[in-house]
Amino acid sequence: MVLTWIVCLSTYMCFYIGMDPYDRFFFKQDKPAQTIALADRYLLPSLVRKAYFDSVIIGTSTVKLLKPEQLNRQFNGRFVNLAMASATPYEQMMLLEEFLKHHPRPKYVFIALDVAWFQENPTTWNENFHFPTYLFEENLTEDFKNAFSLLNLKNSFKKLGTYLRIKPHENRFDGYECFVPPLEEYNLRKAQEHIYNQQTPMKNVGFQRSDLIDYEGNKKNFSFPQQLRLKQLLAKLPQETVKVLFLVPYHVHLQSNNINSQGARWKAFKSSYGKLALNFTNTHVIDFMIHSSMTENDEHYWDALHYTQTVAEQICDCLYQAVTLNRKEDRFTHIRSFKSTEDMQIKSD
């Protein structure tokens, strides 16, 4: 019986190592990404190590629709989208830190800011998702310890299916994932139900005068502790790296409900990232979370958080307009744009 167990376990370990579902045992810098559909937190640890990429997108599901191939054409880079569903700032910075270990001189670093960064007491891990930290470690000991989970067994067989051509290759090599339905299935009535929790659009009230007064009286009391680690990581980047912090375009209804009730804190939040940019050259802070032709149109959204594929393309265009061409549009606000130390000094004065 003992011998049978040893044979079975050894056979499975050989199978698991041979399938290598997470690119851990036979990792190659020029090898394409995973060929099987994996959850973000299991796919991205492999992508951050790929030498092919020189630029990165960090964020939550609110930027998963940004296409690296479009940004590649516009910015002449090789982008990887490392956005994760419901990622905490800690998880996002862990990905960025790992990316910088393997790409110490990236061309572009895009970091999307949303409500995850707004929290005064942010959690380290999202309790609804398991984050496999062992996939970030160089030591493979933990890989062997975790090899016998049902998830790893399932993914190993999925990888076998691709080799046998039973299953198609399902992952893109640059991290892009279209997690929303095709545009052909878009239904405005259903979208409005998700946006407003009812069929009839509600009137947006915007900021109130009391919010502005409260902001002036309490702006020194607001804290955003997650900024510290971001500041430390940005400090590791060379001056020539273009650093872009941008607030995502929530639908105006969500801005009216959530931002209006905490208008002072949101205003301080935006201001604090403008001040953070003062510490670094070649840095941009761009705000899409405003009332604009982009955020006021119900047809642009699946729900109050997630926009359509068409809007994702517009966001990439706007980023290009702001960062490369230094143009302004009604769809965003360019809070900070610092190209050099001298420019920083002038604007800070």
Coordinates of C-alpha atoms in Angstrom, one line a residue:
M1 CA 0.0 0.0 0.0
V2 CA 2.8 2.4 0.9
L3 CA 4.6 1.6 -2.4
T4 CA 1.4 2.2 -4.3
W5 CA 1.0 5.6 -2.7
I6 CA 4.6 6.5 -3.5
V7 CA 4.1 5.5 -7.1
C8 CA 0.9 7.4 -7.4
L9 CA 2.3 10.6 -5.8
S10 CA 5.5 10.4 -7.9
T11 CA 3.5 9.9 -11.1
Y12 CA 1.3 12.9 -10.3
M13 CA 4.3 15.1 -9.5
C14 CA 5.9 14.2 -12.8
F15 CA 2.6 14.9 -14.6
Y16 CA 2.2 18.3 -12.8
I17 CA 5.8 19.4 -13.5
G18 CA 5.5 18.2 -17.1
M19 CA 2.3 20.1 -17.7
D20 CA 3.7 23.2 -15.8
P21 CA 0.3 25.1 -15.8
Y22 CA 1.8 28.2 -14.3
D23 CA 5.2 28.4 -16.2
R24 CA 7.1 27.7 -13.1
F25 CA 9.4 24.7 -14.0
F26 CA 10.2 25.3 -17.6
F27 CA 9.9 29.1 -17.8
K28 CA 11.3 30.8 -20.8
Q29 CA 11.5 34.5 -21.2
D30 CA 10.5 34.4 -24.9
K31 CA 7.8 31.7 -24.4
P32 CA 4.2 32.8 -25.1
A33 CA 1.9 33.2 -22.0
Q34 CA -0.3 30.5 -20.6
T35 CA -2.3 28.5 -23.2
I36 CA -5.2 27.8 -20.8
A37 CA -7.8 30.0 -19.2
L38 CA -6.6 30.9 -15.8
A39 CA -7.9 33.2 -13.1
D40 CA -6.1 36.6 -13.0
R41 CA -4.2 35.8 -9.8
Y42 CA -2.8 32.6 -11.3
L43 CA -2.0 34.0 -14.8
L44 CA -0.3 37.3 -14.0
P45 CA 2.7 36.0 -11.9
S46 CA 3.9 34.4 -15.2
L47 CA 3.3 37.5 -17.3
V48 CA 5.3 39.9 -15.1
R49 CA 8.4 37.9 -15.8
K50 CA 8.2 37.9 -19.6
A51 CA 11.1 39.8 -21.0
Y52 CA 9.1 40.7 -24.1
F53 CA 7.2 43.4 -22.3
D54 CA 8.6 46.9 -21.6
S55 CA 5.4 48.7 -20.3
V56 CA 2.6 47.8 -17.9
I57 CA -1.0 48.6 -16.9
I58 CA -1.9 48.1 -13.3
G59 CA -5.4 48.2 -11.9
T60 CA -8.7 46.5 -11.2
S61 CA -11.4 45.2 -13.6
T62 CA -12.1 48.9 -14.5
V63 CA -9.1 48.8 -16.9
K64 CA -9.1 45.1 -18.0
L65 CA -10.7 46.2 -21.3
L66 CA -7.7 48.4 -22.2
K67 CA -6.1 46.6 -25.2
P68 CA -2.3 46.4 -25.0
E69 CA -2.1 46.1 -28.8
Q70 CA -3.8 49.5 -29.2
L71 CA -1.4 51.1 -26.7
N72 CA 1.5 49.4 -28.4
R73 CA 0.6 51.2 -31.7
Q74 CA 0.1 54.5 -30.0
F75 CA 3.0 54.6 -27.6
N76 CA 5.4 52.4 -29.5
G77 CA 5.8 50.1 -26.6
R78 CA 5.1 46.5 -25.6
F79 CA 2.3 46.6 -23.0
V80 CA 1.1 43.9 -20.7
N81 CA -2.3 44.3 -18.9
L82 CA -1.9 43.2 -15.3
A83 CA -5.3 44.4 -14.1
M84 CA -7.1 42.0 -11.7
A85 CA -10.7 41.8 -10.7
S86 CA -11.3 43.5 -7.3
A87 CA -7.6 43.8 -6.7
T88 CA -6.5 45.6 -3.5
P89 CA -3.8 48.3 -3.7
Y90 CA -1.5 45.9 -1.9
E91 CA -2.1 43.2 -4.6
Q92 CA -1.6 45.7 -7.4
M93 CA 1.7 47.0 -5.9
M94 CA 2.9 43.4 -5.4
L95 CA 2.4 42.9 -9.2
L96 CA 4.1 46.2 -10.0
E97 CA 7.0 45.4 -7.7
E98 CA 7.5 42.0 -9.3
F99 CA 7.3 43.6 -12.7
L100 CA 10.1 46.0 -11.8
K101 CA 12.3 43.2 -10.6
H102 CA 12.3 41.8 -14.1
H103 CA 12.0 45.1 -16.0
P104 CA 13.9 47.7 -14.0
R105 CA 13.8 50.3 -16.8
P106 CA 10.2 50.2 -18.2
K107 CA 9.1 52.7 -20.9
Y108 CA 5.6 53.3 -19.5
V109 CA 3.9 52.5 -16.2
F110 CA 0.1 53.1 -16.2
I111 CA -1.7 52.9 -12.8
A112 CA -5.5 53.1 -12.7
L113 CA -6.9 54.7 -9.5
D114 CA -10.4 53.9 -8.4
V115 CA -12.3 53.2 -5.1
A116 CA -9.8 50.6 -4.1
W117 CA -7.3 53.3 -3.5
F118 CA -9.9 55.6 -1.9
Q119 CA -10.3 53.5 1.3
E120 CA -8.9 54.9 4.5
N121 CA -8.3 51.4 6.0
P122 CA -7.6 49.2 2.9
T123 CA -7.4 45.4 3.3
T124 CA -4.2 43.6 2.3
W125 CA -5.9 40.8 0.4
N126 CA -9.3 40.5 -1.2
E127 CA -11.0 37.8 0.9
N128 CA -13.1 36.7 -2.0
F129 CA -10.1 35.6 -4.1
H130 CA -7.1 33.4 -3.2
F131 CA -3.8 35.2 -4.0
P132 CA -1.1 32.5 -4.7
T133 CA 1.9 34.3 -3.3
Y134 CA 4.1 31.2 -3.8
L135 CA 3.9 31.9 -7.6
F136 CA 6.0 35.0 -7.1
E137 CA 8.8 33.2 -5.2
E138 CA 12.0 32.0 -6.9
N139 CA 12.1 29.0 -4.5
L140 CA 9.9 26.2 -5.8
T141 CA 9.3 24.5 -2.5
E142 CA 5.9 26.0 -2.0
D143 CA 5.0 24.9 -5.5
F144 CA 5.5 21.3 -4.6
K145 CA 3.4 21.8 -1.4
N146 CA 0.5 23.3 -3.3
A147 CA 0.7 20.8 -6.3
F148 CA -1.9 18.5 -4.8
S149 CA -4.8 21.0 -4.7
L150 CA -7.9 20.3 -6.9
L151 CA -7.4 23.6 -8.7
N152 CA -3.8 22.7 -9.8
L153 CA -5.0 19.2 -10.8
K154 CA -7.7 20.7 -12.9
N155 CA -5.4 23.2 -14.6
S156 CA -2.8 20.5 -15.3
F157 CA -5.5 18.5 -17.2
K158 CA -6.6 21.6 -19.0
K159 CA -3.0 22.1 -20.1
L160 CA -2.9 18.5 -21.3
G161 CA -6.1 19.1 -23.2
T162 CA -4.4 21.9 -25.2
Y163 CA -1.5 19.6 -26.0
L164 CA -3.9 17.0 -27.3
R165 CA -5.9 19.7 -29.1
I166 CA -9.0 18.8 -27.2
K167 CA -9.2 22.3 -25.8
P168 CA -8.4 25.5 -27.7
H169 CA -5.7 27.9 -26.6
E170 CA -7.7 30.4 -24.6
N171 CA -5.3 33.1 -23.1
R172 CA -3.9 36.1 -24.9
F173 CA -0.2 36.5 -24.3
D174 CA -0.5 40.2 -23.2
G175 CA -3.0 39.7 -20.4
Y176 CA -6.0 41.3 -22.2
E177 CA -9.3 39.7 -21.3
C178 CA -12.7 40.8 -22.6
F179 CA -14.8 39.8 -19.6
V180 CA -18.0 41.6 -20.7
P181 CA -20.5 40.2 -23.3
P182 CA -20.0 41.0 -27.0
L183 CA -21.4 44.4 -28.1
E184 CA -24.0 42.7 -30.2
E185 CA -25.6 41.6 -26.9
Y186 CA -25.7 45.0 -25.4
N187 CA -29.2 46.0 -24.1
L188 CA -29.6 49.6 -23.0
R189 CA -32.6 48.9 -20.7
K190 CA -30.6 46.2 -18.9
A191 CA -27.6 48.4 -18.6
Q192 CA -29.7 51.2 -17.1
E193 CA -31.1 48.7 -14.6
H194 CA -27.5 47.9 -13.5
I195 CA -26.5 51.6 -13.5
Y196 CA -29.5 53.0 -11.6
N197 CA -31.1 49.9 -10.1
Q198 CA -34.2 50.9 -12.0
Q199 CA -35.2 51.5 -15.6
T200 CA -35.6 55.2 -15.7
P201 CA -32.4 57.3 -15.5
M202 CA -32.1 59.4 -12.3
K203 CA -31.2 63.0 -12.3
N204 CA -27.5 63.6 -11.4
V205 CA -27.1 66.2 -8.8
G206 CA -23.3 66.7 -8.8
F207 CA -21.3 68.3 -6.0
Q208 CA -23.0 70.5 -3.4
R209 CA -21.7 73.7 -1.9
S210 CA -21.5 72.0 1.5
D211 CA -19.0 69.5 0.1
L212 CA -16.7 72.3 -0.9
I213 CA -16.9 74.0 2.5
D214 CA -16.4 70.6 4.2
Y215 CA -13.3 70.0 2.0
E216 CA -11.7 73.3 3.0
G217 CA -12.3 72.6 6.7
N218 CA -11.2 68.9 6.8
K219 CA -8.8 68.3 3.9
K220 CA -5.9 68.0 6.4
N221 CA -7.7 65.1 8.2
F222 CA -7.9 62.8 5.2
S223 CA -5.3 60.1 4.8
F224 CA -4.6 57.6 2.0
P225 CA -2.1 55.2 3.5
Q226 CA -1.8 53.1 0.4
Q227 CA 0.1 55.9 -1.3
L228 CA 3.2 55.3 0.7
R229 CA 4.1 52.0 -1.1
L230 CA 3.2 53.5 -4.4
K231 CA 5.5 56.4 -3.8
Q232 CA 8.3 54.0 -2.9
L233 CA 7.9 52.0 -6.1
L234 CA 7.7 55.1 -8.3
A235 CA 10.9 56.3 -6.7
K236 CA 12.6 53.1 -8.0
L237 CA 11.7 54.0 -11.6
P238 CA 14.3 55.9 -13.8
Q239 CA 13.5 59.4 -14.8
E240 CA 12.9 58.5 -18.5
T241 CA 10.1 56.1 -17.5
V242 CA 6.7 57.7 -18.3
K243 CA 4.5 57.4 -15.2
V244 CA 0.8 57.8 -15.7
L245 CA -1.7 57.8 -12.8
F246 CA -5.3 58.1 -14.0
L247 CA -8.7 58.0 -12.3
V248 CA -11.1 55.7 -14.1
P249 CA -14.3 57.0 -15.7
Y250 CA -17.1 55.9 -13.3
H251 CA -20.6 56.7 -14.7
V252 CA -21.9 60.1 -13.4
H253 CA -24.6 58.4 -11.4
L254 CA -22.1 56.6 -9.3
Q255 CA -20.1 59.8 -9.0
S256 CA -23.2 61.7 -7.9
N257 CA -24.2 59.0 -5.3
N258 CA -20.8 58.0 -4.0
I259 CA -18.8 61.1 -4.6
N260 CA -21.5 63.6 -3.5
S261 CA -21.9 61.8 -0.2
Q262 CA -18.2 62.0 0.4
G263 CA -17.3 64.9 -1.8
A264 CA -14.7 66.3 0.4
R265 CA -12.7 63.1 0.7
W266 CA -12.9 62.5 -3.1
K267 CA -11.6 66.0 -3.8
A268 CA -8.8 65.5 -1.3
F269 CA -8.1 62.1 -2.9
K270 CA -7.6 63.7 -6.3
S271 CA -5.5 66.5 -4.9
S272 CA -3.3 64.1 -3.1
Y273 CA -2.3 62.3 -6.2
G274 CA -1.6 65.6 -7.9
K275 CA 0.8 66.4 -5.1
L276 CA 2.3 62.9 -5.3
A277 CA 3.3 63.6 -8.9
L278 CA 5.4 66.6 -7.6
N279 CA 7.9 64.1 -6.4
F280 CA 8.7 62.6 -9.8
T281 CA 9.7 63.7 -13.3
N282 CA 7.9 62.6 -16.4
T283 CA 4.7 62.0 -14.5
H284 CA 1.1 62.5 -15.5
V285 CA -2.1 62.5 -13.4
I286 CA -5.2 62.3 -15.6
D287 CA -8.8 62.4 -14.2
F288 CA -11.6 60.6 -16.2
M289 CA -13.8 60.6 -13.1
I290 CA -15.6 63.8 -14.1
H291 CA -18.9 64.7 -15.7
S292 CA -18.1 64.5 -19.4
S293 CA -19.5 63.3 -22.7
M294 CA -17.9 59.9 -21.8
T295 CA -19.4 59.4 -18.4
E296 CA -22.8 61.0 -18.9
N297 CA -23.9 58.6 -21.7
D298 CA -25.7 55.5 -20.5
E299 CA -24.9 53.7 -23.7
H300 CA -21.2 53.7 -22.7
Y301 CA -21.7 51.4 -19.8
W302 CA -22.7 47.9 -18.8
D303 CA -23.0 49.1 -15.2
A304 CA -21.9 52.1 -13.2
L305 CA -18.3 50.8 -13.0
H306 CA -17.7 49.0 -16.2
Y307 CA -17.8 50.7 -19.6
T308 CA -18.0 49.1 -23.1
Q309 CA -15.2 48.0 -25.4
T310 CA -15.8 51.2 -27.5
V311 CA -15.1 53.4 -24.4
A312 CA -12.0 51.4 -23.6
E313 CA -10.7 52.3 -27.0
Q314 CA -11.6 56.0 -26.4
I315 CA -9.7 55.9 -23.1
C316 CA -6.5 54.6 -24.8
D317 CA -6.9 57.5 -27.3
C318 CA -7.3 60.0 -24.5
L319 CA -4.3 58.7 -22.7
Y320 CA -2.3 59.1 -25.9
Q321 CA -3.7 62.6 -26.5
A322 CA -2.8 63.7 -22.9
V323 CA 0.6 62.0 -22.4
T324 CA 2.2 62.1 -25.9
L325 CA 0.5 65.1 -27.6
N326 CA -0.3 67.1 -24.4
R327 CA -3.8 67.9 -25.7
K328 CA -6.8 68.5 -23.6
E329 CA -10.3 67.2 -24.1
D330 CA -13.6 67.5 -22.3
R331 CA -13.5 63.7 -21.5
F332 CA -10.6 64.1 -19.0
T333 CA -8.8 66.6 -16.8
H334 CA -5.0 66.7 -17.0
I335 CA -4.2 67.5 -13.3
R336 CA -0.4 67.2 -13.5
S337 CA 2.1 66.8 -16.4
F338 CA 5.7 67.1 -15.4
K339 CA 8.4 66.5 -18.0
S340 CA 11.4 67.7 -16.1
T341 CA 12.7 68.9 -12.7
E342 CA 12.4 72.5 -13.9
D343 CA 8.8 72.0 -15.0
M344 CA 8.0 70.5 -11.5
Q345 CA 9.5 73.5 -9.8
I346 CA 7.5 76.0 -11.9
K347 CA 4.2 74.3 -11.4
S348 CA 4.8 73.7 -7.7
D349 CA 5.5 77.4 -7.3

